[in-house]
Short mmCIF file of C-alpha atoms and ligand atoms in Angstrom, two decimals:
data_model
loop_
_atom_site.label_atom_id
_atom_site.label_comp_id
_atom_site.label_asym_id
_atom_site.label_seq_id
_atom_site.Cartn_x
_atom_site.Cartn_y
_atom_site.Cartn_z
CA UNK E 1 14.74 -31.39 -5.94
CA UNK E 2 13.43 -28.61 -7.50
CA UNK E 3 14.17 -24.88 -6.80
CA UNK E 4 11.82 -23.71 -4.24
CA UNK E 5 12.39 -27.22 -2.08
CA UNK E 6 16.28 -26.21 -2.01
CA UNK E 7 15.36 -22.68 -1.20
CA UNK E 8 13.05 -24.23 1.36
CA UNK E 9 15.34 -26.41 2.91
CA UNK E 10 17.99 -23.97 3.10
CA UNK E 11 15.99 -21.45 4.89
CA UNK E 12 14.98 -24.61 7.39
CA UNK E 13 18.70 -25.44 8.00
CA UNK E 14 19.56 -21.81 8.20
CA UNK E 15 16.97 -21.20 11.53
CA UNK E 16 16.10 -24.68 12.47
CA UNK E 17 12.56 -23.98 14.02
CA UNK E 18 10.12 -26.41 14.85
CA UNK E 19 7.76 -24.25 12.02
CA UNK E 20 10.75 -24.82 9.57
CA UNK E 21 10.27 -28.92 10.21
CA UNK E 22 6.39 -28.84 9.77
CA UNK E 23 6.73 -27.10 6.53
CA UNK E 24 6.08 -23.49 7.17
CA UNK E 25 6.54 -21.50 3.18
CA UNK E 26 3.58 -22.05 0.53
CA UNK E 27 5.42 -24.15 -2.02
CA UNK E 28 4.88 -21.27 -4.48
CA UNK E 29 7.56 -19.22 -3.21
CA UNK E 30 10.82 -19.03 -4.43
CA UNK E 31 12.44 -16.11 -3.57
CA UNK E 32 15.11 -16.54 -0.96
CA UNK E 33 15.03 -12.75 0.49
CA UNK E 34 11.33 -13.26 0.97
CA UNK E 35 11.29 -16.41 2.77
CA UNK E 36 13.78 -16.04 4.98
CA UNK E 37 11.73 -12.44 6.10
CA UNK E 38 8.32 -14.58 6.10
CA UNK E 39 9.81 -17.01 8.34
CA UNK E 40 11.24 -14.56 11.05
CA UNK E 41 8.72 -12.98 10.79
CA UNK E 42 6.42 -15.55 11.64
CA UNK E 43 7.51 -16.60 15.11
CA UNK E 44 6.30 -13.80 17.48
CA UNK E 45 6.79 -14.82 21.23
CA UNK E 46 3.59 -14.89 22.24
CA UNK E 47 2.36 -16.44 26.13
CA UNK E 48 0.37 -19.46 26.59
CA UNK E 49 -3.46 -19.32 25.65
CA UNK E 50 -5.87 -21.89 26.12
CA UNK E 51 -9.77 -21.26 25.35
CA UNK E 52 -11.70 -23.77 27.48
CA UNK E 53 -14.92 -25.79 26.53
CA UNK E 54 -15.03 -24.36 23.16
CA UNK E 55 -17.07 -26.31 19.51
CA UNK E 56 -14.12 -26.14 17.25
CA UNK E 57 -15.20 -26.01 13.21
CA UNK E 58 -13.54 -29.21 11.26
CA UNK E 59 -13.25 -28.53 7.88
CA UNK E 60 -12.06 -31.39 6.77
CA UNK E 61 -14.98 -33.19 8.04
CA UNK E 62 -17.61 -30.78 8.16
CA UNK E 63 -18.80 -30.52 11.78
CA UNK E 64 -18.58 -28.57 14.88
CA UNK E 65 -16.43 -30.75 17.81
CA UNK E 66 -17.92 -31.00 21.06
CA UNK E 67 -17.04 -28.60 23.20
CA UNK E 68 -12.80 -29.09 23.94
CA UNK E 69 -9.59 -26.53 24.78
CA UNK E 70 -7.43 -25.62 22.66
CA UNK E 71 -3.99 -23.84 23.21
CA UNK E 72 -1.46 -22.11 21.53
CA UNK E 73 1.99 -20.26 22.37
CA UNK E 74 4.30 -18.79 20.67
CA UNK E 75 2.40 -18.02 16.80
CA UNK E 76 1.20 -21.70 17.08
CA UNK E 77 -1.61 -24.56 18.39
CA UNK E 78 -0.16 -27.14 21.07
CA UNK E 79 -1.28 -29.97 22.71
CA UNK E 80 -2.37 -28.29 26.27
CA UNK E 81 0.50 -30.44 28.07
CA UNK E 82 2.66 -28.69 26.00
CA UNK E 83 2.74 -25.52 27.00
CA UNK E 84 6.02 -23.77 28.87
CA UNK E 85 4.12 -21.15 30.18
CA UNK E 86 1.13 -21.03 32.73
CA UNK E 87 -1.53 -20.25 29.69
CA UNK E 88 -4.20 -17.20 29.73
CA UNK E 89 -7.72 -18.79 30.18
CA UNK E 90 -10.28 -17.54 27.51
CA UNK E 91 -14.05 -19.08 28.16
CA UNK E 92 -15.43 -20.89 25.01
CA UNK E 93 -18.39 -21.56 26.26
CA UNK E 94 -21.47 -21.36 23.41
CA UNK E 95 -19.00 -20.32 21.24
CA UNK E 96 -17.43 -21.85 17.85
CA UNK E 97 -13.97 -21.33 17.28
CA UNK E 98 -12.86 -21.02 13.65
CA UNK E 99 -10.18 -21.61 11.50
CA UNK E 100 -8.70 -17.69 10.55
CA UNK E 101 -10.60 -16.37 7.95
CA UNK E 102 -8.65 -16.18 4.03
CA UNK E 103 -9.38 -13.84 2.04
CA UNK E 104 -8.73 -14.55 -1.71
CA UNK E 105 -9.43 -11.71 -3.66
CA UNK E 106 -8.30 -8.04 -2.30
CA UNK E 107 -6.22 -5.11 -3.04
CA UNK E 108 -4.99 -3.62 0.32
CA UNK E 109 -3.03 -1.01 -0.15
CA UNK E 110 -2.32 0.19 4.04
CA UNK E 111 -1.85 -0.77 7.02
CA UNK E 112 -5.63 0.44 8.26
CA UNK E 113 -6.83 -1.80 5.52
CA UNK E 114 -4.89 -4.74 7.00
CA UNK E 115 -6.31 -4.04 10.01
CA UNK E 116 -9.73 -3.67 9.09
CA UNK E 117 -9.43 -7.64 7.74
CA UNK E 118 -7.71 -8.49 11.39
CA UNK E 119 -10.62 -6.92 13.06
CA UNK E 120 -13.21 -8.91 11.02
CA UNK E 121 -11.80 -12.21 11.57
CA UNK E 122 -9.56 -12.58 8.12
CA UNK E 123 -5.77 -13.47 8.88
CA UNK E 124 -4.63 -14.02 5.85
CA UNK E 125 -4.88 -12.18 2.17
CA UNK E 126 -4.05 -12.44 -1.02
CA UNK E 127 -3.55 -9.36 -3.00
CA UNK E 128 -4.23 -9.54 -6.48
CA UNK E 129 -2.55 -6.77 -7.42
CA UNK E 130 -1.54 -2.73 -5.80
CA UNK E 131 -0.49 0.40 -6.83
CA UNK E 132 3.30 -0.36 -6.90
CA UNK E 133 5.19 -3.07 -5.63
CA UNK E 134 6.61 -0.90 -3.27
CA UNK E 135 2.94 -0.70 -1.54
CA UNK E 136 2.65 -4.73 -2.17
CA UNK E 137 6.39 -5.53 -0.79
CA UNK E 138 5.63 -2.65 2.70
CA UNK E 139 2.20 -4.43 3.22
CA UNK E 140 4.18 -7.80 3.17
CA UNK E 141 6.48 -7.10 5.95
CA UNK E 142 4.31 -5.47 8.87
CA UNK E 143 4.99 -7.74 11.25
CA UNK E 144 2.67 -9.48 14.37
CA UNK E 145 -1.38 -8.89 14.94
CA UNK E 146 -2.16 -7.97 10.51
CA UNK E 147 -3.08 -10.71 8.37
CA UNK E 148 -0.36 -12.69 6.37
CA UNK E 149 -0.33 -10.88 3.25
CA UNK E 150 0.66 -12.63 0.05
CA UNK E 151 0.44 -10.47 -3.41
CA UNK E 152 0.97 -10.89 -7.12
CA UNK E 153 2.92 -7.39 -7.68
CA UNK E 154 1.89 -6.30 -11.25
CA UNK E 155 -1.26 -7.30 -13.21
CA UNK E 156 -0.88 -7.97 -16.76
CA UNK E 157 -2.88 -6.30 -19.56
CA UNK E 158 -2.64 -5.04 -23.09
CA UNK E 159 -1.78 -1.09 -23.73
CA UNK E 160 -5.23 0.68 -23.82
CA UNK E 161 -7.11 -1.79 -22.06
CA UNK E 162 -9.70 -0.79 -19.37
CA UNK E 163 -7.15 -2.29 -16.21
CA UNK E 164 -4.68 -0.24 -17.96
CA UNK E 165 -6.65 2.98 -17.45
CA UNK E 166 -7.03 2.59 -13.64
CA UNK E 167 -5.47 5.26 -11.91
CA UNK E 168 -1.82 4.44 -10.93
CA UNK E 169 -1.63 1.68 -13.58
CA UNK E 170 2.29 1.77 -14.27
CA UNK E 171 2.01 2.24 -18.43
CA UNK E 172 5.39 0.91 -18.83
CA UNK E 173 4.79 -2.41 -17.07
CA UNK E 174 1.63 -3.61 -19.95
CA UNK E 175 2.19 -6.72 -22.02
CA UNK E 176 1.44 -6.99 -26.02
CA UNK E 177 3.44 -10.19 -27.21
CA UNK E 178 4.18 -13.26 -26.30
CA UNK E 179 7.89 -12.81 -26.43
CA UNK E 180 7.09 -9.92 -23.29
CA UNK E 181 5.49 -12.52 -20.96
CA UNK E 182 8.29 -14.75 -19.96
CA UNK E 183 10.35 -10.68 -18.43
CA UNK E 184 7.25 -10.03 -17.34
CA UNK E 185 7.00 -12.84 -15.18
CA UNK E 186 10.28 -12.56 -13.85
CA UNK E 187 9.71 -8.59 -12.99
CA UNK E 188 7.33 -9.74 -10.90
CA UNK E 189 9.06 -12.67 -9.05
CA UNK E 190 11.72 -10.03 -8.34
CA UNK E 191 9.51 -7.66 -6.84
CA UNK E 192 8.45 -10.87 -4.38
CA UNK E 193 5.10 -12.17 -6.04
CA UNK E 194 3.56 -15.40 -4.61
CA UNK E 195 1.62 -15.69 -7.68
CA UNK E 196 0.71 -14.29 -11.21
CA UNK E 197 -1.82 -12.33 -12.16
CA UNK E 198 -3.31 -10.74 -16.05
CA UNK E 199 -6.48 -9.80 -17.19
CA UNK E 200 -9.07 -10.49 -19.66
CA UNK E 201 -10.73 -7.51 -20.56
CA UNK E 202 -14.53 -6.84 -21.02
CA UNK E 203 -15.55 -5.98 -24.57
CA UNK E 204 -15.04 -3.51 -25.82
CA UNK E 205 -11.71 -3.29 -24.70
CA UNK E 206 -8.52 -4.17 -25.86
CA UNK E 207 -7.34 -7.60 -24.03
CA UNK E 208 -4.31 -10.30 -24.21
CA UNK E 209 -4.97 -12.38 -27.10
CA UNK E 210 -4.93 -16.10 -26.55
CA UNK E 211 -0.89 -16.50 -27.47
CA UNK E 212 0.01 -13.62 -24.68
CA UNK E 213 -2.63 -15.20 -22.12
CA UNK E 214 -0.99 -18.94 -22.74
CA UNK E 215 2.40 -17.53 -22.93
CA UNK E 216 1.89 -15.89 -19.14
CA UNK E 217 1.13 -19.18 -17.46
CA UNK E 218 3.35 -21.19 -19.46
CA UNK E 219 6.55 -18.56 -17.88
CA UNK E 220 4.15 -18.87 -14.66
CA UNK E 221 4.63 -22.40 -14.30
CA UNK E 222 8.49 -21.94 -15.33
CA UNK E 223 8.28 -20.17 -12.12
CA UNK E 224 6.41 -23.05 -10.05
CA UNK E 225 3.64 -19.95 -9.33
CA UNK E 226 0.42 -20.53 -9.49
CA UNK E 227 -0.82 -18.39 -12.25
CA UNK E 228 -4.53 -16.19 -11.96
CA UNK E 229 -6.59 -14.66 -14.39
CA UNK E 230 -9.04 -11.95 -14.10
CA UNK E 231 -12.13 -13.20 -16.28
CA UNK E 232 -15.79 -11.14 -15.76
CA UNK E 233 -17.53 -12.02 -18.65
CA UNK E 234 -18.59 -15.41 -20.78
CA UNK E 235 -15.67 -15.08 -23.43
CA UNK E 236 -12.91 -14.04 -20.74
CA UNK E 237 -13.58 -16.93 -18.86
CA UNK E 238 -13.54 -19.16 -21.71
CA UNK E 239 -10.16 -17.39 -22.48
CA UNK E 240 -8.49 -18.25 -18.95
CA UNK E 241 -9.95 -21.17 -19.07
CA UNK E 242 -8.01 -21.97 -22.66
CA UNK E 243 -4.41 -20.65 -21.42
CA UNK E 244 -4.52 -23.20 -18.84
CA UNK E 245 -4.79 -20.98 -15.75
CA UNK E 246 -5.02 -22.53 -12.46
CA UNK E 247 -7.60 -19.75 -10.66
CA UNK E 248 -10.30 -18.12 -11.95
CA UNK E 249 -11.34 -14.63 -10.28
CA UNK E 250 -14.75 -13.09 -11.03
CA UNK E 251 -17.72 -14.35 -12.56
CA UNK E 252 -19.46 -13.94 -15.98
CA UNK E 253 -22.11 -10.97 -15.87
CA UNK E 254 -22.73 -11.14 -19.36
CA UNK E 255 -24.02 -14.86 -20.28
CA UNK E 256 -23.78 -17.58 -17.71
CA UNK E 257 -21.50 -20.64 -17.63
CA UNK E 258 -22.69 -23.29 -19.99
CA UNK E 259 -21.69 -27.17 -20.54
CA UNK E 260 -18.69 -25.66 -22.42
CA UNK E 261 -17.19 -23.28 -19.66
CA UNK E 262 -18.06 -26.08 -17.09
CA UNK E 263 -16.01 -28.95 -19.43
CA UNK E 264 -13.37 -26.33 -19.51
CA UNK E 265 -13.54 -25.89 -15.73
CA UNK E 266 -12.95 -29.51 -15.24
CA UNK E 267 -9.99 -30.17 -16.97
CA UNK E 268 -6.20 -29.81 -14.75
CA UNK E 269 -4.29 -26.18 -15.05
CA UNK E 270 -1.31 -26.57 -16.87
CA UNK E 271 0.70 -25.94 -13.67
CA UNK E 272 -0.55 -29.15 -11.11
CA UNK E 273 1.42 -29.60 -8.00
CA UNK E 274 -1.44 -30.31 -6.39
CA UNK E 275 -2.59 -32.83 -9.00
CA UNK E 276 -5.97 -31.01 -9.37
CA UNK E 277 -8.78 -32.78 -11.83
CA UNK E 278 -10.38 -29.01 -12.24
CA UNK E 279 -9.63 -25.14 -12.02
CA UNK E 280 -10.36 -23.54 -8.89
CA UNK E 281 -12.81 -20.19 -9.10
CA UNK E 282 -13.15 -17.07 -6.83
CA UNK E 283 -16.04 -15.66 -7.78
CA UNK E 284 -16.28 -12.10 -6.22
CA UNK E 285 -19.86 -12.18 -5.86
CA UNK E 286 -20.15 -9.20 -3.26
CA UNK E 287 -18.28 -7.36 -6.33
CA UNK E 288 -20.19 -8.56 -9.18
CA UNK E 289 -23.61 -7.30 -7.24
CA UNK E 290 -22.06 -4.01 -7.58
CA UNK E 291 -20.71 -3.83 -10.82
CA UNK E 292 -23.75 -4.94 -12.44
CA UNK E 293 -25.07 -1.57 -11.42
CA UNK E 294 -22.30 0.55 -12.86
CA UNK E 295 -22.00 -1.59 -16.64
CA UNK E 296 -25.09 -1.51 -18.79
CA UNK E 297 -26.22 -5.12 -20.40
CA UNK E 298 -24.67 -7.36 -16.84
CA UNK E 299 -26.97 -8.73 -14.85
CA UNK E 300 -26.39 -10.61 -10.75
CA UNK E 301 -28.03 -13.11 -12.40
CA UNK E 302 -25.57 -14.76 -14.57
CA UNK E 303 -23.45 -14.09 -12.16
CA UNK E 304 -25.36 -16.69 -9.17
CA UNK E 305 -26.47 -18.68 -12.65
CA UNK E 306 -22.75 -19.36 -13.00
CA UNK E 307 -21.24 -20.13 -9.78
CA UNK E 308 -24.41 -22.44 -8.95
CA UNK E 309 -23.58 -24.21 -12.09
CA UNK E 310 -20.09 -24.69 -10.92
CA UNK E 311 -21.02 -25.46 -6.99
CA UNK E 312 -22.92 -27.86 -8.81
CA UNK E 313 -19.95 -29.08 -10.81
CA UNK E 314 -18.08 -29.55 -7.97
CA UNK E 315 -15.47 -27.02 -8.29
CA UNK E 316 -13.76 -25.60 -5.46
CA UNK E 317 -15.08 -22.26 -4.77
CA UNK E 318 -13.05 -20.43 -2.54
CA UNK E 319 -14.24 -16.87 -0.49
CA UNK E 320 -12.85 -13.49 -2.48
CA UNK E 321 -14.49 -9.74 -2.47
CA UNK E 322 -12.25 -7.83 -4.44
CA UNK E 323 -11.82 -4.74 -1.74
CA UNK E 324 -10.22 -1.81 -3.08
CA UNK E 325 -9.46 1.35 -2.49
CA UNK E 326 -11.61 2.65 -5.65
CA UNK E 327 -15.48 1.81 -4.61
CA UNK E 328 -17.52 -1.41 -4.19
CA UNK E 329 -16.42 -4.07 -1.49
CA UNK E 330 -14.78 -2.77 1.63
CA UNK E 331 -11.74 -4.38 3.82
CA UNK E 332 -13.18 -7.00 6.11
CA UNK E 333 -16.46 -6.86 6.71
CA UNK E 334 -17.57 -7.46 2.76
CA UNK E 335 -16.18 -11.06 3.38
CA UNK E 336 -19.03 -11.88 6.06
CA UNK E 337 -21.28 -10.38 2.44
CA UNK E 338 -19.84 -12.86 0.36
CA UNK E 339 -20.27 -16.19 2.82
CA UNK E 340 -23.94 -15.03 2.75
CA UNK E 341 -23.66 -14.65 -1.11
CA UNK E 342 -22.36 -17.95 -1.55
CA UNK E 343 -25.16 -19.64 0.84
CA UNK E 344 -27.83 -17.65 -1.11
CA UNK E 345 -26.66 -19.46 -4.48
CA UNK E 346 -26.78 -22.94 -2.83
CA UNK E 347 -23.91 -23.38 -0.47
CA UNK E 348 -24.75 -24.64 2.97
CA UNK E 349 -22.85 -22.77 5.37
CA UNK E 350 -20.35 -25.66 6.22
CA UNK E 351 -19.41 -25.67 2.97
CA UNK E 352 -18.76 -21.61 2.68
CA UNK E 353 -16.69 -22.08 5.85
CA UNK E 354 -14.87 -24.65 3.90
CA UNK E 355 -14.51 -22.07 1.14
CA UNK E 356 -12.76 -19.87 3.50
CA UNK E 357 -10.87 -22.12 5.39
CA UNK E 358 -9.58 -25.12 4.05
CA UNK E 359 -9.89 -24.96 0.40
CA UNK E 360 -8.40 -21.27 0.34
CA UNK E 361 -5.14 -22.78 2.35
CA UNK E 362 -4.86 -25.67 0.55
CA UNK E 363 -5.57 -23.80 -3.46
CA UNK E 364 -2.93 -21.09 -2.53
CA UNK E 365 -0.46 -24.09 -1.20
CA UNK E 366 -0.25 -22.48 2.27
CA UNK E 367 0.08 -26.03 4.31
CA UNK E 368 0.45 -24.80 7.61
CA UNK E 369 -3.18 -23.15 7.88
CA UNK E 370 -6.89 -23.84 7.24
CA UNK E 371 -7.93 -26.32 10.18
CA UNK E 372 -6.98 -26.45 13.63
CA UNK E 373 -4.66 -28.87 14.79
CA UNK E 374 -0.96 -28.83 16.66
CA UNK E 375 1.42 -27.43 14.77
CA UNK E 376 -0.55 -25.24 12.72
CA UNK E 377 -0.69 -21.02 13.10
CA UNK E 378 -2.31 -20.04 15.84
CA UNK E 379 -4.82 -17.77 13.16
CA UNK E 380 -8.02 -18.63 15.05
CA UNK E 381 -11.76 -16.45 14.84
CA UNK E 382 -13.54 -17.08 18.35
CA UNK E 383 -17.33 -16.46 17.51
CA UNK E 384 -20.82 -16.54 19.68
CA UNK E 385 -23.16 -19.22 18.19
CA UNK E 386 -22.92 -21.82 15.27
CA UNK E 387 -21.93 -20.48 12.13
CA UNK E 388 -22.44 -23.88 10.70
CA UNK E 389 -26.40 -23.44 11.38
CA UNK E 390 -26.41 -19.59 10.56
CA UNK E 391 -23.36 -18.16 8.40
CA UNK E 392 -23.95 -14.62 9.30
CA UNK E 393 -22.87 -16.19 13.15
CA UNK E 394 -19.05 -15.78 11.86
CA UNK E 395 -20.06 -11.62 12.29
CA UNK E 396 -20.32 -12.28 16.19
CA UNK E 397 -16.88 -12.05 16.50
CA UNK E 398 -15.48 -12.14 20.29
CA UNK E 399 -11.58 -12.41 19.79
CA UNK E 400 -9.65 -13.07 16.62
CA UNK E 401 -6.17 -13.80 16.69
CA UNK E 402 -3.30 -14.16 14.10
CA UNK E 403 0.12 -16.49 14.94
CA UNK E 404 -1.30 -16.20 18.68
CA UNK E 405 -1.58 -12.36 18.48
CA UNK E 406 -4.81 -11.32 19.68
CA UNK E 407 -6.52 -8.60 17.98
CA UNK E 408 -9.43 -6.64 19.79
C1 LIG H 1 8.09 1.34 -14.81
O1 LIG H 1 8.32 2.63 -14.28
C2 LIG H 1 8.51 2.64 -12.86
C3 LIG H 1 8.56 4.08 -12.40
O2 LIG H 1 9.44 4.83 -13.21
C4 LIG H 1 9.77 1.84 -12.53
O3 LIG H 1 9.97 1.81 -11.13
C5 LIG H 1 9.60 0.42 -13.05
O4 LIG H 1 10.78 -0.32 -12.84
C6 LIG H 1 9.27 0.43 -14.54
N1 LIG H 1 8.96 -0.92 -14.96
C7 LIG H 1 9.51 -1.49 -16.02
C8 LIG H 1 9.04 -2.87 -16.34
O5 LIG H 1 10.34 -0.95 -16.71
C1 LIG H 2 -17.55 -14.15 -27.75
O1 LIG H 2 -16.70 -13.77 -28.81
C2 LIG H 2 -17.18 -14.16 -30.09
C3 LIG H 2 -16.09 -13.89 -31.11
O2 LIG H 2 -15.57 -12.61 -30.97
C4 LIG H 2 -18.46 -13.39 -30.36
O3 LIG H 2 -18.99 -13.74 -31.62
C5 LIG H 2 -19.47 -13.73 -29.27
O4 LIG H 2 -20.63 -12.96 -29.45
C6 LIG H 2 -18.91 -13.49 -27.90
N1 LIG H 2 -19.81 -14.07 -26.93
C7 LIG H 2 -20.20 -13.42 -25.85
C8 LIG H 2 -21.14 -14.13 -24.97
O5 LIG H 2 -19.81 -12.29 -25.56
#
């Protein structure tokens, strides 16, 4: 058994929930503190709710159900029959309800931000890095009605790059050898990290050279996290791509994806629970529109060039903005822009639902969300209309709720 399963199944044995059996922690966690919290923390006593005669989004299959109820209590879905209180009756009528929104790609750093996703439909988020871990490990621990907030803690970059010159960078904590990747690593599983994170850098910047980059996911995968790498242009790509990372976050502005970044693409990251035949991209779209205009020589169009290339491909895509307190993308409401960015480049809206449903939950190992069914969290987006015919329907939002807390 490896680690994290002992950790796992001591934390099960420890509070013997019904979420403990089901398999409740993301299989990249390993930090006993943390999952112990996460799992409290998860099981808000919450009364019955069932929403009547409502189209219920299948991601796994790609329709809309007819209309049916579906209930929850207590942070997750039951059958109806199963219910030990009298449940709340919400009307579903000529409305779609929706798997809770994930958001891959953002860098909350309060509690307003947190709610700002809640508000907007997204229950859980992955933060790819904050100010300190202090910020990352608060944001964490919030408790019922914010999103489920997983984080990386640090990012890694060389001293001098451009990352490096962000305000509130913490100097100390860059990386210039290989020999620093493997402490590195571990600082940041201490702090709590779900995953890894480092950087390419854009020319002309300084950047981890291809030893450093390999060395981080190689003491990643030593970890059993899944290890992410922050690649915006053609030869930072390439450069993830080469150290074996498992997710890819941006896309190139420079020069689009050609035959060789798309071979690269479909080859297995060099950590593979999951098995995976490819790398998995988040391509911050709803960012790259905006940084074209602020970095001379990038254009949107390499940008759509590359992600349609690997749509085409067949590599998962999943939905990420990059929010952040600095400028560009906001906290919520840019993920609605990047569902429409992704249908724009050739993704029918079922499938950008998928990409921020099902493939997000089951990329970031997070088995007990992405589709409705018993069992699973109660994170559920109640919208007017069929976002499966018309994506920007997911905007109509009438009640969101996260583990059976409702929101608005
Ligand atoms: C970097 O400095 C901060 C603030 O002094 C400290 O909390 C942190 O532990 C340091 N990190 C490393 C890797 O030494
Ligand atoms: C990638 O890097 C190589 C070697 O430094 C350089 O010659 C090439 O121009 C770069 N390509 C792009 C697209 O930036």
């Amino acid at each position: 058994m490896t680690k994290i399963l002992r950790v796992f199944a001591l934390a099960c044995v420890a509070l013997l929930t019904h979420a403990c059996i089901l398999g409740d922690a993301p299989v990249a966690r390993s930090h006993i503190p943390h999952v112990s919290r996460h799992l409290v923390a998860r099981q808000p006593q919450t009364n019955a709710v069932v929403i009547k005669n409502v189209r219920v989004f299948e991601p796994l299959i790609g329709i809309l159900s007819p209309p049916r109820d579906v209930a929850f209590e207590n942070g997750r879905i039951v059958p109806l029959a199963d219910c030990s209180s009298t449940p709340t009756v919400v009307d579903g009528t000529g409305r779609t309800l929706l798997p809770g929104l994930i958001e891959s790609h953002s860098h909350p750093e309060t509690a307003e931000h947190l709610q700002a996703f809640a508000r907007n439909g997204v229950t859980t988020v992955m933060s790819l890095g904050c100010g300190t871990s202090e910020t990352c490990g608060g944001l964490a621990g919030l408790g019922p009605g914010l999103p489920d907030l997983y984080f990386s803690g640090g990012v890694a970059t060389v001293p001098g790059g451009q990352h490096a010159q962000t305000p509130g960078y913490p100097q100390n904590e860059t990386v210039s050898e290989t020999e620093q990747a493997a402490p590195w690593v571990q600082a940041q599983v201490d702090k709590g990290a779900s995953f890894i994170k480092f950087i390419t850098e854009r020319a002309p910047s300084p950047t981890l050279n291809d030893a450093t980059l390999a060395a981080l996911a190689q003491a990643a995968k030593a970890q059993h996290l899944l290890s992410n790498c922050h690649a915006a242009d053609y030869n930072g790509t390439r450069q993830a791509l080469d150290a074996g990372v498992n997710i890819v976050h941006h896309s190139s502005t420079n020069v689009a994806y050609d035959d060789e970044i798309l071979a690269k693409f479909k080859t297995a990251p060099l950590f593979n629970p999951l098995h995976l035949a490819t790398r998995v991209s988040v391509p911050t779209l709803t960012l790259m529109r905006f940084i074209v205009k602020i970095i001379p020589g990038q254009t949107y169009e390499a940008a759509q060039a590359s992600v349609k290339s690997l749509h085409d491909a067949g590599i998962p895509i999943l939905v990420g903005t990059d929010s952040n307190i600095i400028a560009g993308p906001t906290f919520g409401p840019s993920f609605h822009d990047e569902l429409a960015n992704l249908v724009e480049i050739g993704l029918t809206p079922v499938e950008a639902l998928r990409s921020a449903t099902l493939l997000p939950a089951r990329h970031w190992m997070l088995r007990d969300r992405g589709v409705i069914a018993p069992g699973l969290r109660a994170d559920l987006l109640l919208v007017n209309g069929d976002p499966t015919k018309d994506i920007s329907a997911t905007k109509n939002i009438e009640q969101v709720w996260i583990a059976g807390v409702a929101i608005l």
